[in-house]
XYZ file of C-alpha atoms in Angstrom:
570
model
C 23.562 -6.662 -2.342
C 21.224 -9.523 -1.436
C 21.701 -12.856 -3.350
C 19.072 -15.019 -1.885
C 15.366 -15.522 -0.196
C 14.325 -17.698 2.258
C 15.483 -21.775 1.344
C 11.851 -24.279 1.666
C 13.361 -26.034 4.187
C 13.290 -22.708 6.637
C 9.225 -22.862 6.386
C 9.351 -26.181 8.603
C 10.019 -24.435 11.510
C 8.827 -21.253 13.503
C 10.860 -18.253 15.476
C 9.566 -17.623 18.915
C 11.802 -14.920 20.467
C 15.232 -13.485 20.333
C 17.369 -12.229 22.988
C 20.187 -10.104 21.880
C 23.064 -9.454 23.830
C 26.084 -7.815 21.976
C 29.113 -5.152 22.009
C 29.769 -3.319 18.538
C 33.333 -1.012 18.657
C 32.705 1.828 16.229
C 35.859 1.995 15.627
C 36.388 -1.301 14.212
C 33.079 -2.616 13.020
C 32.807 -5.494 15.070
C 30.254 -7.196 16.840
C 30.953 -9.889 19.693
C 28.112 -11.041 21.918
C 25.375 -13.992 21.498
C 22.052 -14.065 20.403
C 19.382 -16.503 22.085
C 16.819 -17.884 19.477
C 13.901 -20.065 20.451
C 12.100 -21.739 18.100
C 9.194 -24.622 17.382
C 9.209 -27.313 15.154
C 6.195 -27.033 12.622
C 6.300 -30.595 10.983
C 7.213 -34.148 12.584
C 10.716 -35.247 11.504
C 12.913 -32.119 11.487
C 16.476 -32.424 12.196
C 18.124 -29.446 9.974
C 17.770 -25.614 11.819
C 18.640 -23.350 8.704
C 19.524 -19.977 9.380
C 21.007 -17.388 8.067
C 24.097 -15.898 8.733
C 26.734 -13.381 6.833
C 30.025 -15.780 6.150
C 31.845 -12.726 7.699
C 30.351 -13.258 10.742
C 32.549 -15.906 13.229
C 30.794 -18.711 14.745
C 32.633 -19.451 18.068
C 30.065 -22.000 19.502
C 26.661 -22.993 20.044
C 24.681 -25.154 22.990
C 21.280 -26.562 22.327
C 19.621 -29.476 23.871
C 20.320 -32.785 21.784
C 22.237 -30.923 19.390
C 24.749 -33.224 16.903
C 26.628 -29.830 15.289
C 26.528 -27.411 13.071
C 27.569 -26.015 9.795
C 28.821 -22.090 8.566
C 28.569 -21.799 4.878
C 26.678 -20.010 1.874
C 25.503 -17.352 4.127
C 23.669 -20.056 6.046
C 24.266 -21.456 9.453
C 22.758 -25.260 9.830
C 22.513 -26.776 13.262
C 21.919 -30.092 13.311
C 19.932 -32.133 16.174
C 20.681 -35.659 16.969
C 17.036 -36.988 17.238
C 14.595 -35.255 14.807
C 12.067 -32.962 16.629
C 8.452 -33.640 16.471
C 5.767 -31.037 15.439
C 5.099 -28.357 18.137
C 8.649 -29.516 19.872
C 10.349 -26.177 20.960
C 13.648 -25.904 21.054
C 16.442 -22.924 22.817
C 19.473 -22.124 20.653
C 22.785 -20.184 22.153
C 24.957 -18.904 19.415
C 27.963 -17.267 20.026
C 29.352 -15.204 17.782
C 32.089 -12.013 16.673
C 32.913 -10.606 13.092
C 31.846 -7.496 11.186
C 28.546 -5.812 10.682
C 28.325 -5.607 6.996
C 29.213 -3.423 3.755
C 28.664 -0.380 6.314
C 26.627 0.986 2.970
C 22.939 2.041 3.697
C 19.933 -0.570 1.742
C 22.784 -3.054 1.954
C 22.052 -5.094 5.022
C 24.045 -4.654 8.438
C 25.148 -1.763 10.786
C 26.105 1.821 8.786
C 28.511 4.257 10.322
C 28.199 8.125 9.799
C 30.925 9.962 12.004
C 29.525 9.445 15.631
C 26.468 7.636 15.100
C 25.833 4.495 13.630
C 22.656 2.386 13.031
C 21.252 -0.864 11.921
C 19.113 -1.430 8.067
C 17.790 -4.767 8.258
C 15.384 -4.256 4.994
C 14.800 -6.520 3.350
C 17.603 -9.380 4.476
C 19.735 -7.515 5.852
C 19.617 -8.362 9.900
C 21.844 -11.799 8.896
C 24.720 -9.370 8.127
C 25.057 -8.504 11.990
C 23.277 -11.146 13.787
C 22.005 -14.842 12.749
C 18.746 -15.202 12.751
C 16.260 -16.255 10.241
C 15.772 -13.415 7.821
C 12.614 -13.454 6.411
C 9.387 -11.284 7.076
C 6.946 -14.135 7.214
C 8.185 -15.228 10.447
C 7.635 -12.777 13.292
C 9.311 -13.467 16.596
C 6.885 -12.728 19.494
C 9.364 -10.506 20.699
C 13.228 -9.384 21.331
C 15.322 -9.009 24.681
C 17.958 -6.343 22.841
C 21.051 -5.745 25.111
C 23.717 -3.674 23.062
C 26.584 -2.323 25.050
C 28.226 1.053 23.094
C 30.973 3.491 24.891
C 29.591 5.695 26.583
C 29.099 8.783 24.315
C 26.439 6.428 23.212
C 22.281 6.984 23.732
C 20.832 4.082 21.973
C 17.479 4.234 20.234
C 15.452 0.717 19.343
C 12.394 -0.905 19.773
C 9.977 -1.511 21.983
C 10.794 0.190 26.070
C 13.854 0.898 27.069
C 14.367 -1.472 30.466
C 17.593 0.772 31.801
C 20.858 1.604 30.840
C 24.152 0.077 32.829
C 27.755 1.226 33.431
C 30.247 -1.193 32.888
C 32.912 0.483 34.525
C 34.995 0.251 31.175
C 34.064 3.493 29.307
C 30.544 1.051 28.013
C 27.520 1.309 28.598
C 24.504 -1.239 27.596
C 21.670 -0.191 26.935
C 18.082 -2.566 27.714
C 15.282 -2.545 25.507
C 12.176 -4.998 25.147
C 10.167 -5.556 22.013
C 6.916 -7.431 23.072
C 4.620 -6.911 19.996
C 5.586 -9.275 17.203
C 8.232 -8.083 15.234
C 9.912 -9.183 11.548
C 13.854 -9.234 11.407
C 13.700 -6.177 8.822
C 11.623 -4.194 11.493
C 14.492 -4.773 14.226
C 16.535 -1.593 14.753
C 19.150 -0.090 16.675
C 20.211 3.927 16.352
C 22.698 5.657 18.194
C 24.513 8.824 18.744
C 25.090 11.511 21.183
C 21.272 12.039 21.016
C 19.333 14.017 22.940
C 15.638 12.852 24.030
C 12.231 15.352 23.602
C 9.475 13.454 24.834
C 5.832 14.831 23.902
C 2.505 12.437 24.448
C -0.166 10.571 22.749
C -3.431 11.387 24.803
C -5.940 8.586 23.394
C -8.190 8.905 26.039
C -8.618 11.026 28.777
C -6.726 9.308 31.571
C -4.507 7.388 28.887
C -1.177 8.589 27.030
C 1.617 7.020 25.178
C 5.272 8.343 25.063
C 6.196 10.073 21.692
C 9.818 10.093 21.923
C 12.495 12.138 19.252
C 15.667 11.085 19.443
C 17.965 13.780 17.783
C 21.664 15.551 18.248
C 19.892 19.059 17.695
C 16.519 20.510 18.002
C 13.660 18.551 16.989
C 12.902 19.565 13.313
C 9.016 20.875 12.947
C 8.212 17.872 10.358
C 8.406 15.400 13.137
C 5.737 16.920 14.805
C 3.281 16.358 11.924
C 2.970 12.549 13.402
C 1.914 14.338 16.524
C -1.189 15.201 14.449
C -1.478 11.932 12.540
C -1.650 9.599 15.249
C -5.139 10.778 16.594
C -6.099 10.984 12.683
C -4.690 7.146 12.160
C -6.412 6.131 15.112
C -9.869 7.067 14.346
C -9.386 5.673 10.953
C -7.561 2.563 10.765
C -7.827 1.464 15.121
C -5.781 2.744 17.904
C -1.812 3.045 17.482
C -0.716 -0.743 17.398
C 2.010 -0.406 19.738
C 0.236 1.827 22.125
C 1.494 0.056 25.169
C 5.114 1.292 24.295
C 5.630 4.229 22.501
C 6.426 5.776 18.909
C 9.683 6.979 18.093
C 11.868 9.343 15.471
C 15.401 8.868 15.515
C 17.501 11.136 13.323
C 20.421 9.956 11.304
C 22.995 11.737 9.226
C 22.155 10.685 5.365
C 20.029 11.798 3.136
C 16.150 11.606 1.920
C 15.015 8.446 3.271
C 13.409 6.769 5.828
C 13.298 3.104 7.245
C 9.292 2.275 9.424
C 11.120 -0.091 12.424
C 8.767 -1.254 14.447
C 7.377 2.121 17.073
C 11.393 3.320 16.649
C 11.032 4.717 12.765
C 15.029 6.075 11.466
C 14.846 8.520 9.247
C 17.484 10.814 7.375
C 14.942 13.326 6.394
C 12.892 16.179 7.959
C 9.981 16.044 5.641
C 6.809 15.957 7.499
C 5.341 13.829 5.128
C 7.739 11.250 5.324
C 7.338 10.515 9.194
C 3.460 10.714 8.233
C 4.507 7.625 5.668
C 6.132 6.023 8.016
C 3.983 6.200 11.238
C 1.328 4.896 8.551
C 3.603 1.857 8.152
C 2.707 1.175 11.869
C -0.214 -0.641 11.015
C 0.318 -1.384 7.556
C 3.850 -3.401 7.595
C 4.568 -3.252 11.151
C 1.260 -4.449 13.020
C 0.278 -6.907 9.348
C 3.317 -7.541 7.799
C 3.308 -8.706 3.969
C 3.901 -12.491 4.309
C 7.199 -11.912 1.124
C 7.897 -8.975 -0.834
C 6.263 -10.005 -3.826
C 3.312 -8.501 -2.228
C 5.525 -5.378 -0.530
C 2.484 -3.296 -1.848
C 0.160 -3.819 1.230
C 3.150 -2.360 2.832
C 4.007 0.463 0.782
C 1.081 1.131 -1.061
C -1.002 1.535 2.029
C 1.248 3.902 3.797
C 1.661 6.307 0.819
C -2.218 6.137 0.891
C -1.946 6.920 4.537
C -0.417 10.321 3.543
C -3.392 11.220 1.023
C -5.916 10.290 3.923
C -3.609 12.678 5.809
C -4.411 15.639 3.862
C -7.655 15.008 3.524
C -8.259 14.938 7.406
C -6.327 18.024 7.874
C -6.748 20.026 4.633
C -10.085 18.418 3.040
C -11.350 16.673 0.073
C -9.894 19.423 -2.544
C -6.430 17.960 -1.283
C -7.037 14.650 -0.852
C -7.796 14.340 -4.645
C -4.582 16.473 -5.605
C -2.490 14.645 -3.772
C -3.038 11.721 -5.321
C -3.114 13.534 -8.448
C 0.824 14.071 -7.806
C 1.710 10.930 -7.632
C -0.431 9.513 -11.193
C 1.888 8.162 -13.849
C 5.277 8.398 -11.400
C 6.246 4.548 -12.522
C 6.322 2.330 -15.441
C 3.225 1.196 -16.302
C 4.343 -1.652 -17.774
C 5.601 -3.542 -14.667
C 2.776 -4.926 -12.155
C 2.348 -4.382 -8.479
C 2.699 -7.371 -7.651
C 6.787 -7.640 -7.230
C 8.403 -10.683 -9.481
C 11.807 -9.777 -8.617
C 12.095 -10.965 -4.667
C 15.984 -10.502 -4.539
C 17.893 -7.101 -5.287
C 16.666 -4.272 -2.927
C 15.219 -1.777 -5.339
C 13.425 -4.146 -7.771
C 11.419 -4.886 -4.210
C 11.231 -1.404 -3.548
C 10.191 0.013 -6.968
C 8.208 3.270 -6.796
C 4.611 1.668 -8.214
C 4.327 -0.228 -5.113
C 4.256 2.972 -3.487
C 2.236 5.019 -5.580
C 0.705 2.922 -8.051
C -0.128 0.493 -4.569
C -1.685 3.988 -3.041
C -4.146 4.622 -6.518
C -5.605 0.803 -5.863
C -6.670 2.050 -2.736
C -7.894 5.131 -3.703
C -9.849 2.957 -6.519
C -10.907 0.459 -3.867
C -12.802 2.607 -1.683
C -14.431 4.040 -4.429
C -15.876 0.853 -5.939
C -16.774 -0.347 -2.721
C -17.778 2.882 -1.061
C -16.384 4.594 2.097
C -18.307 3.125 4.580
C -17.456 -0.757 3.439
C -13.726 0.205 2.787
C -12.870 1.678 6.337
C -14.542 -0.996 7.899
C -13.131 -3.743 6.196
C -9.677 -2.294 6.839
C -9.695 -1.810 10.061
C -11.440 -5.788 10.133
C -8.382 -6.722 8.208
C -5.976 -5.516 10.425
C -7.787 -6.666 13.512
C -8.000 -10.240 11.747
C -3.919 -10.086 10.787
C -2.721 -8.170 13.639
C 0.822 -9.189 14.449
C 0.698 -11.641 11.398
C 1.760 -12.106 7.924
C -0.567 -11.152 4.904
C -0.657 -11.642 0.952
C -2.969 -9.504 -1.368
C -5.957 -12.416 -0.878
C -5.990 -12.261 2.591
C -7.226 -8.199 1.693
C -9.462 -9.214 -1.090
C -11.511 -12.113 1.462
C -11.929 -9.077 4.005
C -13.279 -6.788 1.576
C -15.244 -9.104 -0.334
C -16.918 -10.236 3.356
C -17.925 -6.348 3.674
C -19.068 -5.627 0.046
C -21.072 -8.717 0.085
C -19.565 -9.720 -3.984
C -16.482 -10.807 -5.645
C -13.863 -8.537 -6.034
C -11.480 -10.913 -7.732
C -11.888 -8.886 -11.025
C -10.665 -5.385 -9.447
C -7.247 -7.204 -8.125
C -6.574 -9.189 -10.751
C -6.555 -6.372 -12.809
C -5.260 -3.773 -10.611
C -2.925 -5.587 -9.112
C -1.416 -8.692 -11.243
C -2.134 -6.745 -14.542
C -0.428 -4.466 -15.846
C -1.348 -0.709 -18.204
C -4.057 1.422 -17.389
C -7.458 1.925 -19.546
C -7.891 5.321 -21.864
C -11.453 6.226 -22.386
C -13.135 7.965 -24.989
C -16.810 9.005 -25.121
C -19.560 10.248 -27.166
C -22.840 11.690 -25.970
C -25.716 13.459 -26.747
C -28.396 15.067 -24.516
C -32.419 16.017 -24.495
C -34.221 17.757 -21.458
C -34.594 14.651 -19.822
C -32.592 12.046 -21.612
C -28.658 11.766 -21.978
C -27.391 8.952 -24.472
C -23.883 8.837 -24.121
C -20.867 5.473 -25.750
C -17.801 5.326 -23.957
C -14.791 2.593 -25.334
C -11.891 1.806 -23.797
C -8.596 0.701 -24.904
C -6.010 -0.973 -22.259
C -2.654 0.314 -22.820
C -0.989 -2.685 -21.132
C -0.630 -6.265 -21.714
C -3.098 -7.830 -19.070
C -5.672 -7.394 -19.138
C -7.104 -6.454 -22.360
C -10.343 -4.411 -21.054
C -10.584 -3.109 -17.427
C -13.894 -3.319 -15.484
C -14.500 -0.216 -13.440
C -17.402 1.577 -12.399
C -17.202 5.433 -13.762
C -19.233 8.366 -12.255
C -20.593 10.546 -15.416
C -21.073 14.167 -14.113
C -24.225 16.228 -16.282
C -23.982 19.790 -15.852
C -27.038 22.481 -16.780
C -27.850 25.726 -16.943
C -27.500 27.716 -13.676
C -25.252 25.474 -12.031
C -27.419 22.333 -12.354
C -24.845 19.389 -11.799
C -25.724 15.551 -11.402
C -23.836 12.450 -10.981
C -24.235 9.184 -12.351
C -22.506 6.103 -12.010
C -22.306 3.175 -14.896
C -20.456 0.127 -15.065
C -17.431 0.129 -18.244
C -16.671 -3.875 -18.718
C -16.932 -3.903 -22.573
C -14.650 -2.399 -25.449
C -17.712 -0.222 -26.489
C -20.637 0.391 -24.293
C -23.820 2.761 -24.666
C -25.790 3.787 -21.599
C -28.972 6.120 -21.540
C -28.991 8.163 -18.427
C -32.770 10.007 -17.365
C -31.457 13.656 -15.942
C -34.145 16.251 -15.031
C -32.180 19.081 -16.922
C -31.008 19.695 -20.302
C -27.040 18.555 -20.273
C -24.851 21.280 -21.616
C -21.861 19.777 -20.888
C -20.957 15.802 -19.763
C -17.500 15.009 -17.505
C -16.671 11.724 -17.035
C -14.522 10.529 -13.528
C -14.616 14.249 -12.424
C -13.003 13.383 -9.067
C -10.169 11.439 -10.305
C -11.076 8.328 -8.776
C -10.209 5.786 -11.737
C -6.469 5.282 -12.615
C -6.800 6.387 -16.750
C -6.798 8.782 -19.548
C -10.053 10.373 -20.813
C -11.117 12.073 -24.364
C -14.894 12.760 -25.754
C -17.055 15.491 -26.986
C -20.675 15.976 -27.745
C -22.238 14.635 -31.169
C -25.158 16.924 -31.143
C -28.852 16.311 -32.624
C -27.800 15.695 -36.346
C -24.924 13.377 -35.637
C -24.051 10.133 -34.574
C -26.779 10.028 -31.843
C -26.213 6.047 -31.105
C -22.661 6.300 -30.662
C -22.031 3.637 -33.266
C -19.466 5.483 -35.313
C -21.785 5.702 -38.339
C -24.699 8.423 -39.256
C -27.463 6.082 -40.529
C -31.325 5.918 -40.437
C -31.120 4.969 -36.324
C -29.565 8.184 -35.735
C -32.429 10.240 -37.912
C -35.088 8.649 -36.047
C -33.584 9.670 -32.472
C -33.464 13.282 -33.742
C -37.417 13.054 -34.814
C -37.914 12.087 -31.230
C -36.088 14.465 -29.384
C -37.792 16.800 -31.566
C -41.250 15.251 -30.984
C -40.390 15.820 -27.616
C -39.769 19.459 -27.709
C -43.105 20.602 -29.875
C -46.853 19.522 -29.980
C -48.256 18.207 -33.530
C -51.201 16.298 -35.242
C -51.010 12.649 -34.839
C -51.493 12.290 -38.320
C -48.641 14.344 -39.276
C -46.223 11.905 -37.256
C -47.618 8.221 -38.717
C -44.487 6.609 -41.038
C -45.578 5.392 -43.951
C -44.689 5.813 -47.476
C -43.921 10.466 -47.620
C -42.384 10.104 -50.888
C -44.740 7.263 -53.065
C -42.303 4.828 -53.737
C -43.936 2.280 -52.650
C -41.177 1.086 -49.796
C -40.342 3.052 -46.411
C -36.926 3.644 -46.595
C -34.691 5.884 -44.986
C -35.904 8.942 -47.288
C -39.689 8.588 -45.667
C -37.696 9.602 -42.360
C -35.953 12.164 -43.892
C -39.827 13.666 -44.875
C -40.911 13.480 -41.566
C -38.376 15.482 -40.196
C -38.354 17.844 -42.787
C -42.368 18.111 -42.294
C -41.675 18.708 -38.487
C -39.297 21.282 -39.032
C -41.635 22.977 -40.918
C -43.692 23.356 -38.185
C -41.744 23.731 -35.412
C -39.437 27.071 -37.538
């Protein structure tokens, strides 16, 4: 498993490009080639080029202008310059290299080998097992020359366009391909196997297509043609297909129930539909902005599972849209954050709330802010950060710039807090008037009372329904609502649209009309209204003053008056 992030002293410099240009033998595991890295010097003075590289893999030699030597220990390969390099200096490192390809297990870094095929799983550090390089997603090469040479049984699958395919004359052949977006190390993939290739098309405009390529060892299975559907749907949402200039592949690899988003060449071990939906969301959300560490994986993850409720609601409508995300409410522990604290071991990264916990912030978000603002500031967000790194502020800036306030309050909460809030309301209705108290209790320990804004659905007689929408900031807060109908029933969130647990009921006239958990003389004088409201009377019968001659007007004068109206109104 993975033991380390990225060392400070790996932040003073920048990756420009790779070019790759290797041999793996399936039968023994072992990669021999070289790997080309060019890179620029971010800060005056630098002299140390840290990067990483798997102990198991053999460092045969390395040429570099002006370099002194280098260093092979700790999973870390140190080359060391002679003069120190100035800021914006750019420098061209050969390395030559041989060794294995990793634990051959899937998740743990490295090449994995499944009968005749075989394929690479870089996430999260895991492209250091096969090939040095430095392994971290906050630095995006501009692209990747890839040159792997396979016998030739082989049809390799990776990213970016396939430049050709050569015959050694040996029983190899290498296969070409070109990355020229900007791509993270964990987005870098190779697949291969006796595949076969089914090639259908993207038509984004009407002289204009892009290659949709599956790369399987059997038929195509029907899910994979659900991104066939998504990709116009993702395009009209969230901006055309960020690699459209290339193409978007599938390839299929023997394992089971997961899937890996590499960069327009997703590998996947599962036929689910929904799952290459997921992961041709991750084009944009991962892929085209890439989370600058994984302690904010969640504008990966979160976003894509999101992408599949926006899915359904394209194709199906609103009705499944809302239970969709219904299905994925209360799938993680609530007491962890989204925000990841635990950068090292693969599945504290990867825990499910990211995913579906990540996807209910969004579906909160663009509630709160309205559909309008939060489609437009997402597709200005990933216009802004397109092939660059993000963290969870960068988001918040964009969508505070289109809502036009602070939305500090709904991340902090939502995102670096942990627990949920559980309402409970109280309410009471006239023909025009609706008083209703709704507290809150956070179940978590930050923070201790959520700020969200709830819609409060009033339904009448004959199918008389309104909305209303107040703001819940405080422990215990009373709104009166004006409604042109008499309430006979009051529904608070009806739509699902706030992550929490709801309870309430109506008081009725003779009960605790203010909501304040007590039945006192406040609560008799709002019943005397209503009723004043519903029935005409002398003036004089309504003045308070002293009903019962005790010379004081307590509680017990009130008590007259009603008992006077009543009289009149039975």
């Amino acid at each position: 498993m993975f033991s380390r992030d990225m060392l400070p002293e790996q932040n003073l410099y920048d990756i420009l490009y790779y070019a790759l240009d290797v041999s793996i033998n399936p039968d023994s595991r072992v990669i021999t080639g070289s790997v080309i890295i060019n890179l620029k010097a971010k800060a005056d003075g630098l002299t140390d080029i840290i990067l990483d590289a798997a102990d198991h893999l053999a460092i045969e030699n390395i040429s570099s202008s002006g370099l002194s030597g280098f260093s092979h220990s700790d999973d870390r390969l140190t080359i060391v310059y002679t003069n120190s390099l100035s800021e914006g200096e750019e420098k061209e490192i050969v390395i030559n290299y041989h060794g294995g390809t990793g634990s051959g297990v899937a998740w743990e870094g490295g090449i994995v080998y499944s009968g005749s095929q075989l394929y690479s799983l870089n996430c999260p550090y895991g492209m250091s097992d096969w090939i040095p390089c430095k392994d971290h997603p906050s630095d995006k090469a501009n692209g990747m020359d890839i040159k792997v040479s396979l016998p030739e049984s082989y049809v390799v699958a990776s990213n970016g366009v396939r430049s050709g395919i050569t015959d050694n004359g040996d029983g190899n052949r290498t296969h070409h391909w070109i990355e020229s977006y900007p791509i993270a190390t964990y987005l870098f993939n190779i697949s291969a196997a006796s595949y076969n290739e089914t090639v259908e098309y993207f038509h984004y405009s009407e002289t204009d297509s892009m290659p949709i390529i599956y790369f399987t060892t059997g038929t195509v299975p029907s899910g994979f043609h659900y991104v066939e559907t998504a990709l116009p749907i993702f395009s009209d949402i969230f901006g055309l297909y960020p690699f459209i200039d290339e193409k978007f592949a599938i390839n299929k690899v023997s394992s089971t129930g997961w899937a890996m988003e590499h960069q327009n060449n997703v590998t996947t071990a599962t036929t689910s539909g929904m799952t290459q939906v997921h992961e041709l969301g991750h084009q944009w959300f991962g892929d085209k902005v890439t989370t600058r560490d994984w302690q904010h994986g969640w504008l990966n993850e979160g976003f894509a599972t999101y992408s599949e409720a926006l899915y359904k609601e394209a194709t199906q409508g609103t009705s499944s849209y809302h239970s969709y995300m219904n299905q994925m409410k209360w799938g993680w522990n609530d007491n962890n954050t989204v925000f990841t604290t635990d950068t090292i071991g693969v599945w504290d990264i990867f825990d499910i709330i990211i995913y579906y916990k990540g996807a209910w912030v969004n579906h909160m978000l663009r509630h709160t802010v309205g559909d309008s603002t939060y489609f437009e500031a997402l597709r200005d967000y990933l216009d802004i950060y397109s092939g660059g790194n993000v963290v969870t502020e960068d988001l918040e800036a964009v969508m505070e710039s289109h809502y036009g306030s602070d939305l500090n309050w709904f991340f902090d909460q939502w995102i670096y807090g942990n627990g949920h809030p559980e309402y409970d309301f109280l309410w009471a209705g006239s023909s025009s008037t609706v008083k209703i108290g709704i507290s809150q209790q956070a179940t978590g320990s930050y923070p201790t009372l959520f700020t969200m804004p709830l819609d409060i659905r009033m339904r009448g007689a004959n199918d008389t329904e309104e909305i209303q929408v107040v703001w819940v900031d405080q422990e215990s807060s009373n709104f009166l609502l004006n409604t042109g109908f008499q309430p006979t029933s009051i529904t608070l969130d009806p739509n699902g649209w706030v992550l929490g647990y709801y309870s309430g009921s109506e008081v009725g006239l003779l009960g605790d009309i203010n909501v304040d958990n007590q039945v006192n003389i406040l609560d008799i004088i709002s019943t005397a209204n209503y009723i004043l409201s519903q029935t005409e009377m002398m003036e004089d019968q309504l003045f308070l003053m002293d009903v019962d001659g005790d010379n004081t007007i307590t509680i017990m004068d009130i008590i007259h008056i009603v008992n006077i109206i009543l009289d009149n109104t039975a």
